[in-house]
RNA sequence: GCCCCCAUCGUCUAGGGGACUAGGACACCGGCUUUUCAAGCCGGCGACACGGGUUCGAAUCCCGUUGGGGGCGCCA
């Protein structure tokens, strides 16, 4: 049992689970499962200013949605808890005390402003600053006095002054020179540990054997190893994962959403489609933040971005796991896809279930190169995933989708109807696409919105030939004796043949009348499902709008 | 600026000195199918960043250049 593999995922509760975090969690999960070990979840909530209420719940929900269940951690407990760093403060205090007593750490009293000034003075650009360690360390009395004077008191770790070599299972041995290493802070002035300190203590306490984390942590690792050596703790096996980038090569981050919305808003304002004041109103934040955001100086809250995106009629790029859920991706597809970002089994296989990944995974097959996140390929995977899933699976996935979109027009439908829609929509790429394709069938007639361009193209163009067809079809359909999809197909095809028209010339006007758009399942199936009454009512409704003499509105665009 | 990491089709990758006229997937292009959007089927385009070595032989090993990424916080 001595070599039981124990891995962990240790997020801080600042929002939804990010795609990069999800990949890190997945790899840790897979390694533990592959070796019959334990996967631990720990909440790193040591930054009181960054913790966001409700974020932890979202994080756990996202992990569960992906199917990454943890053996120890929040909600499940375990022998090495508590699994919240905020509940482990005595442990860090004890370790810090020991380091202070042994002269391996010391107090420091600079304010942030003083440190900023020192950094600026250090180098031309202020980079590469190293804290000037005092010849003799301040005493407990000095620390007390500083506190009494209202100065900040932190504890810094005395780096041993030697080079450090990080043994990394992916990158090999990476040596960082002593000159690069700084006496970093281990206890903040609020008494809480920094990440570097807490992570070392906790990983040891929780018997973590393997640490898989993003490559952005590589340069921190000497600090961690030094700390482990000073505290007499073992060094776990490290594996620094390549980073996931956007298609443009920039780091994939939540800023991407800000960027997209900011660009769209500028275009809309330039085009006169929206004005500054209205945009601010939609965003619902304070004017100062909004102004800063427009100048790329700040980020907007997620819900503000969502509201703006809706008004601007743009899709937000998916960044968080929750975004993919909301866009109608299957969790097993997301897992499959991100597993292939930086890992491959070495053959041509690309499709895996979570269990299959757990069986095939190995540290040795993780690559070194950063990967760009290709949404097109994910979409293709999702299309295959939906096409290849058992009907019951898609039904369950739809129910989950409705949990995120309770207002979906499809949400109230029974399983049998939903199953029918799934059949009719074979080939859709996402659950959202299925919703968009079928939604219009299940909204009230009054709520139908007409695609203006489609109306022009298929109804009004060429001396309103489309309107004529629609008028005729209204009568034909009213008299149809068999309102099944088969019967309707006969009637409609028959009409097209008689009048020497392609089916499209007949189907599209009907489709627009009954759905408002050019997209729906087979036209026969669509109106069969809609029923005669609604179909005729919707055709009448559109005809009334398009024929002023019938007393309809001037333009379909106002609908 | 300094330090670290990386480098095969547009993208994710296979490849670990001869099996490479470099394989797969997505995207793209062309065709077929077609009542819309998708899906599907067939075919095609397309890469070893560059320059030096080592070697009988290099995509594979070494060095340099260039390019990309990361780090340089009382954030994690």
XYZ file of C-alpha atoms (C1' of nucleotides) in Angstrom:
635
model
C 0.000 0.000 0.000
C 3.025 2.223 0.353
C 2.943 3.098 -3.290
C -0.761 3.718 -3.659
C -1.145 6.477 -6.197
C -2.810 9.560 -4.757
C -3.516 12.556 -6.966
C -5.434 15.728 -6.351
C -7.191 18.575 -8.049
C -6.966 21.777 -6.055
C -8.972 24.638 -7.516
C -9.672 27.935 -5.861
C -13.362 28.839 -5.727
C -13.435 31.816 -8.076
C -16.049 30.752 -10.629
C -16.964 28.004 -12.997
C -14.541 25.250 -13.886
C -12.310 26.442 -16.692
C -11.459 24.196 -19.633
C -7.796 24.099 -18.632
C -8.684 23.254 -15.062
C -10.959 20.517 -16.319
C -8.130 18.950 -18.300
C -5.856 19.090 -15.238
C -8.579 17.512 -13.113
C -9.173 14.853 -15.755
C -5.523 13.836 -16.007
C -5.217 13.577 -12.228
C -8.410 11.576 -12.134
C -7.234 9.267 -14.908
C -3.872 8.617 -13.320
C -5.497 7.694 -10.028
C -8.043 5.453 -11.711
C -5.462 3.848 -13.940
C -3.484 2.718 -10.917
C -6.366 1.982 -8.602
C -5.382 4.941 -6.449
C -7.257 7.839 -4.920
C -8.316 11.115 -6.456
C -8.555 13.929 -3.921
C -10.354 17.239 -4.282
C -9.105 20.119 -2.187
C -10.436 23.667 -2.134
C -7.721 26.306 -2.108
C -9.555 29.199 -0.535
C -6.682 31.096 1.015
C -7.278 34.352 -0.798
C -10.110 35.964 1.076
C -10.393 38.728 -1.499
C -10.844 36.357 -4.415
C -13.244 33.806 -3.031
C -16.646 34.151 -4.617
C -19.818 32.992 -2.948
C -21.419 30.085 -4.760
C -18.351 29.387 -6.867
C -17.489 26.213 -5.029
C -20.887 24.737 -5.747
C -20.496 25.492 -9.435
C -17.057 23.948 -9.474
C -18.243 20.725 -7.884
C -21.236 20.588 -10.194
C -19.050 20.988 -13.259
C -16.717 18.211 -12.103
C -19.642 15.928 -11.433
C -21.150 16.797 -14.803
C -17.950 15.597 -16.446
C -18.124 12.426 -14.400
C -14.974 13.143 -12.432
C -15.948 11.861 -9.021
C -13.467 12.283 -6.202
C -12.643 9.800 -3.466
C -11.827 12.360 -0.820
C -12.770 15.987 -0.483
C -15.796 18.246 -0.059
C -19.107 16.435 0.412
C -17.440 13.032 0.680
C -14.912 13.599 3.454
C -11.909 11.352 3.888
C -9.148 10.462 6.332
C -6.876 13.420 5.611
C -9.304 16.291 5.918
C -10.373 18.915 6.265
C -10.180 19.490 2.522
C -10.598 23.241 2.692
C -7.439 25.206 3.229
C -9.424 27.769 5.195
C -9.969 25.035 7.774
C -6.333 24.070 8.043
C -4.843 27.318 9.272
C -3.398 25.791 12.486
C -1.370 23.369 10.395
C 0.210 26.178 8.403
C 0.806 28.209 11.536
C 2.599 25.308 13.179
C 4.811 24.781 10.143
C 5.557 28.488 9.846
C 6.461 28.673 13.509
C 8.861 25.811 13.117
C 10.558 27.415 10.122
C 10.865 30.705 12.004
C 12.363 29.014 15.026
C 14.859 27.145 12.899
C 15.899 30.330 11.147
C 14.617 29.034 7.791
C 12.076 31.818 7.540
C 11.905 35.378 8.743
C 9.580 38.307 9.235
C 9.382 41.194 6.795
C 7.442 44.426 7.140
C 7.347 46.231 3.798
C 4.093 47.633 2.543
C 2.933 46.875 -0.983
C 3.839 50.391 -2.000
C 7.353 49.996 -0.668
C 7.763 46.717 -2.492
C 6.490 48.262 -5.700
C 9.026 51.053 -5.364
C 11.819 48.589 -4.696
C 10.862 46.586 -7.755
C 10.813 49.682 -9.881
C 14.196 50.753 -8.593
C 15.682 47.286 -9.069
C 15.773 47.025 -12.826
C 14.960 49.210 -15.775
C 11.627 47.529 -16.298
C 11.239 46.580 -12.665
C 11.438 42.876 -13.474
C 13.768 40.352 -11.987
C 13.562 41.886 -8.553
C 14.738 39.783 -5.619
C 13.932 40.555 -2.032
C 17.008 41.842 -0.139
C 17.370 39.428 2.723
C 18.475 41.206 5.919
C 21.787 40.216 7.532
C 20.033 39.381 10.751
C 16.409 38.387 10.998
C 13.819 40.449 12.885
C 12.833 39.033 16.264
C 9.371 38.172 17.571
C 9.512 41.465 19.445
C 10.244 43.310 16.214
C 7.258 41.645 14.620
C 5.027 42.591 17.533
C 6.207 46.165 17.387
C 5.643 46.373 13.652
C 2.133 45.038 14.090
C 1.453 47.567 16.818
C 2.631 50.310 14.492
C 0.188 49.102 11.924
C 2.779 47.798 9.533
C 2.072 44.656 7.546
C 3.891 41.596 8.824
C 4.620 38.700 6.494
C 6.836 35.657 6.762
C 9.364 35.010 4.033
C 11.108 31.728 3.351
C 14.892 31.783 3.262
C 15.859 30.084 0.017
C 18.939 27.932 0.543
C 20.922 29.679 -2.181
C 21.579 26.669 -4.369
C 20.315 25.690 -7.815
C 17.263 23.463 -7.908
C 16.550 20.715 -10.349
C 12.928 19.786 -10.837
C 12.531 16.151 -11.798
C 9.560 16.312 -14.132
C 7.989 13.246 -15.683
C 7.052 15.121 -18.817
C 9.841 17.641 -19.320
C 12.742 15.750 -17.828
C 15.058 17.502 -15.392
C 14.689 21.263 -15.356
C 17.280 23.259 -13.475
C 16.584 26.729 -12.147
C 19.594 28.743 -11.077
C 19.934 30.072 -7.529
C 19.970 33.618 -8.926
C 16.441 33.182 -10.143
C 15.089 32.170 -6.777
C 13.687 34.646 -4.306
C 12.807 34.648 -0.606
C 9.093 34.306 -1.253
C 6.276 35.039 1.155
C 4.789 32.017 2.910
C 2.491 33.778 5.368
C 0.545 36.851 4.281
C -0.047 39.865 6.484
C -3.569 38.618 7.195
C -2.012 35.529 8.723
C -3.132 33.225 5.933
C -0.657 31.040 4.045
C 0.248 31.732 0.442
C -0.455 29.128 -2.205
C 3.157 27.955 -2.234
C 3.126 27.226 1.445
C -0.299 25.680 1.776
C 0.135 23.463 -1.247
C 3.330 21.933 0.122
C 1.915 21.296 3.578
C -1.358 19.922 2.263
C 0.083 17.688 -0.422
C 2.258 16.090 2.243
C -0.555 15.848 4.788
C -2.837 14.323 2.187
C -0.156 11.857 1.052
C -0.233 13.111 -2.504
C 2.172 11.055 -4.614
C 1.748 12.651 -8.047
C 1.198 16.307 -8.870
C -0.108 16.949 -12.379
C -0.574 20.644 -12.971
C -0.248 23.251 -15.702
C 3.150 24.252 -16.992
C 2.587 27.754 -15.631
C 3.565 26.253 -12.278
C 6.947 24.984 -13.392
C 8.917 27.979 -12.153
C 7.227 27.715 -8.733
C 8.369 24.183 -8.224
C 11.857 24.977 -6.852
C 10.107 26.970 -4.129
C 7.976 23.983 -3.301
C 10.880 21.564 -3.268
C 12.908 23.885 -1.046
C 9.997 24.097 1.346
C 9.582 20.339 1.373
C 13.247 19.890 2.210
C 13.115 22.473 4.989
C 10.076 20.817 6.519
C 11.404 17.302 6.025
C 8.572 16.398 3.678
C 8.754 14.120 0.648
C 8.742 15.572 -2.849
C 5.906 14.152 -4.928
C 6.348 13.138 -8.543
C 5.778 16.215 -10.683
C 4.312 16.330 -14.175
C 3.772 19.750 -15.730
C 1.122 19.673 -18.406
C 1.287 21.650 -21.643
C -1.000 24.637 -21.757
C -4.263 24.915 -23.672
C -4.324 27.904 -26.000
C -6.949 29.621 -28.076
C -6.910 29.129 -31.814
C -5.032 32.421 -32.140
C -2.273 31.124 -29.878
C -3.141 33.225 -26.852
C -3.780 31.615 -23.526
C -7.330 30.442 -23.257
C -8.942 32.518 -20.577
C -12.192 34.106 -19.599
C -10.975 37.345 -21.143
C -11.868 35.817 -24.462
C -15.525 36.488 -23.740
C -14.816 40.115 -22.919
C -12.901 40.450 -26.142
C -15.702 39.081 -28.301
C -18.426 41.154 -26.654
C -16.305 44.288 -26.657
C -15.665 43.944 -30.388
C -19.301 43.251 -31.194
C -20.443 46.201 -29.103
C -18.074 48.569 -30.846
C -19.387 47.388 -34.210
C -22.988 47.807 -33.078
C -22.365 51.299 -31.757
C -20.562 52.306 -34.946
C -23.470 50.972 -36.948
C -25.891 52.882 -34.769
C -27.736 49.774 -33.632
C -27.218 50.525 -29.970
C -25.972 53.461 -27.977
C -23.595 53.731 -25.084
C -26.257 54.412 -22.483
C -28.380 51.469 -23.491
C -25.350 49.170 -23.478
C -24.475 50.294 -19.989
C -28.049 49.654 -18.940
C -27.967 46.149 -20.369
C -24.646 45.399 -18.724
C -26.127 46.474 -15.441
C -22.833 47.388 -13.843
C -21.497 50.707 -12.642
C -20.441 53.245 -15.241
C -16.852 53.307 -14.086
C -16.324 49.575 -14.514
C -18.084 49.725 -17.849
C -15.872 52.507 -19.137
C -12.771 50.661 -17.979
C -14.028 47.513 -19.648
C -14.542 49.276 -22.955
C -10.927 50.400 -22.790
C -9.805 46.811 -22.183
C -8.856 47.747 -18.650
C -11.343 45.546 -16.850
C -13.446 42.428 -17.138
C -17.211 42.331 -16.853
C -19.118 39.835 -14.711
C -20.257 36.727 -16.555
C -23.938 37.598 -16.390
C -23.315 41.098 -17.745
C -21.509 39.590 -20.714
C -24.337 37.148 -21.218
C -26.936 39.923 -21.283
C -24.898 42.003 -23.710
C -24.354 39.013 -25.967
C -28.074 38.398 -26.129
C -28.847 41.990 -27.034
C -26.055 42.056 -29.603
C -27.228 38.701 -30.930
C -23.832 37.042 -30.749
C -22.691 33.734 -29.335
C -20.233 33.847 -26.465
C -17.199 31.626 -26.970
C -17.301 28.589 -24.700
C -14.514 28.742 -22.124
C -15.906 27.241 -18.954
C -17.194 23.705 -18.726
C -20.561 25.176 -17.913
C -20.543 27.015 -21.245
C -20.232 23.746 -23.122
C -23.035 22.283 -21.080
C -25.211 25.289 -21.861
C -24.346 25.051 -25.561
C -25.539 21.475 -25.727
C -22.370 19.423 -25.710
C -22.316 15.970 -24.154
C -20.041 15.663 -21.110
C -18.536 12.407 -22.339
C -17.588 14.161 -25.572
C -15.974 17.066 -23.751
C -13.999 14.609 -21.620
C -12.935 12.633 -24.667
C -11.866 15.760 -26.478
C -9.833 17.392 -23.721
C -8.131 14.089 -22.947
C -6.615 14.324 -26.423
C -5.198 17.762 -25.733
C -1.723 16.731 -24.731
C -2.208 13.011 -24.509
C -2.539 10.206 -27.011
C -2.297 6.458 -26.742
C 0.157 6.331 -29.617
C -2.194 4.852 -32.163
C -4.857 6.343 -34.422
C -7.682 5.892 -31.988
C -9.576 9.038 -31.023
C -12.830 7.932 -29.472
C -12.832 6.899 -25.827
C -15.246 6.694 -22.947
C -14.057 7.909 -19.562
C -13.540 4.322 -18.446
C -11.544 3.539 -21.570
C -9.381 6.570 -20.965
C -8.767 5.449 -17.406
C -7.612 2.090 -18.702
C -5.354 3.523 -21.402
C -3.905 6.561 -19.649
C -0.254 6.913 -18.778
C 2.092 9.710 -17.794
C 4.629 8.606 -20.365
C 2.305 9.450 -23.229
C 1.679 13.043 -22.283
C 3.256 15.409 -24.800
C 5.301 18.536 -24.213
C 3.767 20.910 -26.692
C 1.000 23.379 -25.986
C -2.282 22.617 -27.718
C -4.721 24.959 -29.361
C -8.347 24.453 -28.587
C -10.065 23.678 -31.866
C -13.809 24.182 -31.440
C -14.519 22.826 -34.917
C -13.060 19.499 -33.979
C -14.965 19.441 -30.711
C -18.134 20.129 -32.687
C -17.341 17.202 -34.968
C -16.790 14.997 -31.933
C -20.088 16.126 -30.469
C -21.901 15.411 -33.730
C -20.486 11.903 -33.707
C -21.277 11.563 -30.021
C -24.922 12.457 -30.494
C -25.253 10.276 -33.587
C -23.675 7.314 -31.870
C -25.451 7.546 -28.515
C -28.321 5.349 -27.471
C -31.701 7.141 -27.681
C -32.072 7.062 -23.918
C -28.730 8.772 -23.491
C -29.773 11.719 -25.639
C -33.040 11.968 -23.766
C -31.146 12.190 -20.487
C -28.763 14.731 -21.991
C -31.716 16.826 -23.114
C -33.198 16.755 -19.634
C -29.850 17.974 -18.340
C -29.826 20.677 -21.005
C -33.277 21.814 -19.865
C -31.994 21.991 -16.306
C -29.702 24.738 -17.579
C -32.388 26.188 -19.882
C -35.650 25.841 -17.994
C -37.375 28.211 -20.442
C -36.646 26.067 -23.464
C -39.805 25.524 -25.513
C -38.952 21.824 -25.532
C -38.603 21.521 -21.767
C -42.288 20.758 -21.088
C -42.437 17.920 -23.626
C -42.874 14.300 -22.613
C -40.239 11.660 -23.283
C -42.071 10.132 -26.221
C -42.298 13.432 -28.077
C -38.697 14.270 -27.304
C -37.576 10.869 -28.519
C -39.464 11.512 -31.753
C -37.707 14.856 -32.174
C -34.342 13.220 -31.586
C -35.160 10.791 -34.392
C -36.232 13.583 -36.737
C -33.125 15.595 -35.989
C -30.556 12.905 -36.687
C -27.377 14.689 -37.674
C -27.602 17.698 -35.371
C -24.337 18.824 -33.912
C -25.447 20.004 -30.483
C -28.498 19.768 -28.275
C -28.952 23.482 -28.745
C -29.143 22.925 -32.479
C -31.883 20.391 -31.905
C -33.687 22.923 -29.752
C -33.357 25.607 -32.400
C -34.527 23.252 -35.091
C -37.663 22.134 -33.266
C -38.373 24.928 -30.820
C -40.717 26.896 -33.070
C -43.112 23.970 -33.239
C -43.797 24.304 -29.556
C -44.139 28.022 -28.999
C -47.432 29.900 -29.123
C -48.398 31.147 -32.554
C -48.113 34.717 -31.291
C -44.527 34.122 -30.221
C -43.398 33.091 -33.711
C -40.702 35.333 -35.079
C -40.188 35.562 -38.809
C -36.815 35.537 -40.489
C -37.160 38.657 -42.592
C -34.584 37.712 -45.204
C -36.162 34.299 -45.630
C -39.605 35.819 -46.082
C -38.279 38.062 -48.813
C -36.408 35.306 -50.556
C -39.007 32.551 -50.476
C -42.328 34.411 -50.314
C -42.022 37.863 -51.875
C -39.387 37.436 -54.571
C -40.481 36.970 -58.217
C -43.875 38.654 -57.999
C -44.664 36.929 -54.769
C -44.763 33.462 -56.304
C -44.154 32.017 -52.864
C -47.217 33.701 -51.447
C -49.266 32.216 -54.253
C -47.974 28.751 -53.534
C -48.656 29.222 -49.857
C -52.198 30.339 -50.528
C -52.813 27.282 -52.685
C -51.187 24.961 -50.208
C -53.443 26.332 -47.523
C -56.441 25.009 -49.362
C -54.794 21.753 -50.349
C -53.778 21.090 -46.763
C -57.162 22.049 -45.439
C -58.651 19.311 -47.559
C -55.973 16.685 -46.908
C -57.616 13.521 -45.739
C -54.554 11.931 -44.179
C -52.612 14.150 -41.773
C -49.769 11.712 -41.255
C -46.295 12.545 -42.489
C -46.706 9.935 -45.223
C -50.046 11.276 -46.324
C -48.833 14.848 -46.262
C -45.790 13.914 -48.277
C -48.064 12.501 -50.995
C -50.221 15.609 -51.041
C -47.371 18.088 -51.097
C -45.247 16.199 -53.589
C -48.333 15.775 -55.725
C -48.966 19.501 -55.736
C -45.358 20.249 -56.669
C -45.458 17.750 -59.503
C -48.738 19.060 -60.887
C -47.445 22.590 -60.936
C -44.014 21.686 -62.266
C -42.292 23.014 -59.174
C -39.297 21.707 -57.301
C -40.193 20.540 -53.827
C -38.173 23.388 -52.369
C -40.473 25.964 -53.962
C -43.353 24.475 -52.042
C -41.668 23.325 -48.841
C -39.871 26.533 -47.974
C -42.904 28.832 -47.968
C -44.699 26.357 -45.730
C -41.701 25.979 -43.480
C -41.412 29.713 -43.030
C -45.106 29.989 -42.324
C -45.109 27.339 -39.640
C -41.696 27.940 -38.053
C -40.739 31.452 -39.104
C -37.409 30.125 -40.349
C -35.885 28.079 -43.117
C -34.739 25.388 -40.726
C -36.798 22.579 -39.307
C -37.011 18.813 -39.573
C -38.594 17.349 -42.719
C -41.504 19.572 -43.685
C -43.875 16.596 -43.723
C -42.875 15.559 -40.238
C -42.957 19.107 -39.019
C -46.543 19.846 -39.967
C -47.665 16.329 -39.079
C -46.384 16.977 -35.583
C -47.813 20.486 -35.494
C -51.281 19.293 -36.396
C -53.713 20.567 -38.966
C -55.222 23.283 -36.848
C -51.974 24.986 -35.933
C -50.497 24.529 -39.370
C -53.432 26.247 -41.049
C -53.560 28.958 -38.414
C -49.899 29.747 -38.906
C -50.247 29.824 -42.670
C -53.212 32.175 -42.327
C -51.259 34.309 -39.967
C -48.377 34.773 -42.372
C -50.687 35.309 -45.347
C -52.503 38.017 -43.434
C -49.213 39.759 -42.827
C -48.096 39.536 -46.419
C -51.357 40.508 -48.081
C -52.290 44.048 -47.125
C -55.736 43.657 -48.715
C -56.435 40.956 -46.212
C -55.873 43.508 -43.505
C -52.560 42.237 -42.177
C -49.656 44.258 -40.898
C -47.503 46.223 -43.324
C -44.406 44.178 -42.889
C -43.520 40.749 -41.672
C -40.471 42.285 -40.146
C -42.460 43.733 -37.315
C -43.539 40.343 -36.105
C 14.710 42.877 -19.881
C 16.010 38.181 -17.294
C 14.907 32.877 -16.555
C 12.415 28.359 -18.149
C 9.776 25.250 -21.670
C 8.400 23.930 -26.603
C 8.817 23.296 -32.236
C 5.638 17.289 -37.797
C -0.153 19.392 -42.528
C -4.367 25.551 -40.911
C -5.558 22.592 -35.938
C -5.021 18.024 -32.569
C -1.553 14.340 -33.219
C 1.311 9.221 -34.811
C 6.530 8.883 -35.403
C 11.680 7.782 -30.731
C 18.373 6.762 -36.904
C 16.921 2.901 -42.048
C 9.655 -0.100 -42.132
C 8.404 7.631 -44.355
C 6.927 8.282 -51.743
C 5.731 10.945 -43.185
C 0.001 7.817 -40.986
C -4.908 9.274 -38.601
C -8.661 12.956 -37.133
C -10.867 17.932 -37.681
C -10.975 21.995 -40.987
C -10.631 23.252 -46.165
C -11.547 22.258 -51.648
C -14.253 19.296 -55.516
C -18.176 15.777 -56.582
C -22.561 12.757 -55.175
C -27.099 12.827 -52.248
C -30.930 16.503 -51.106
C -37.690 19.885 -49.283
C -34.279 23.536 -45.369
C -30.267 23.148 -41.753
C -27.374 19.339 -40.623
C -25.752 14.549 -41.474
C -23.890 10.864 -44.978
C -20.790 8.923 -49.208
C -16.519 9.445 -52.735
C -12.179 12.053 -54.071
C -8.431 15.939 -53.372
C -5.055 19.712 -51.255
C -1.793 19.867 -47.225
C 3.713 19.429 -42.642
C 9.055 17.411 -40.602
C 10.602 26.211 -38.940
C 15.746 27.537 -40.675
C 21.187 26.762 -40.607
C 25.153 23.888 -39.134
C 27.030 19.343 -37.405
C 27.135 13.558 -35.872
C 26.252 9.201 -39.017
C 26.864 4.793 -44.466
C 21.944 6.917 -43.376
C 18.192 11.825 -39.756
C 11.467 14.154 -38.919
C 14.047 11.265 -35.258
C 20.756 12.734 -31.856
C 23.857 17.567 -30.811
C 24.622 23.030 -31.402
C 22.937 27.710 -33.074
C 19.086 30.935 -35.184
C 14.126 32.086 -35.568
C 9.283 31.542 -33.867
C 5.641 30.389 -30.063
C 4.366 29.735 -24.919
C 5.153 30.256 -19.634
C 7.252 32.692 -15.251
C 9.351 37.013 -12.796
C 2.779 39.114 -6.658
C 1.162 39.340 0.458
C -3.157 35.403 -7.168
C -3.608 30.531 -7.370
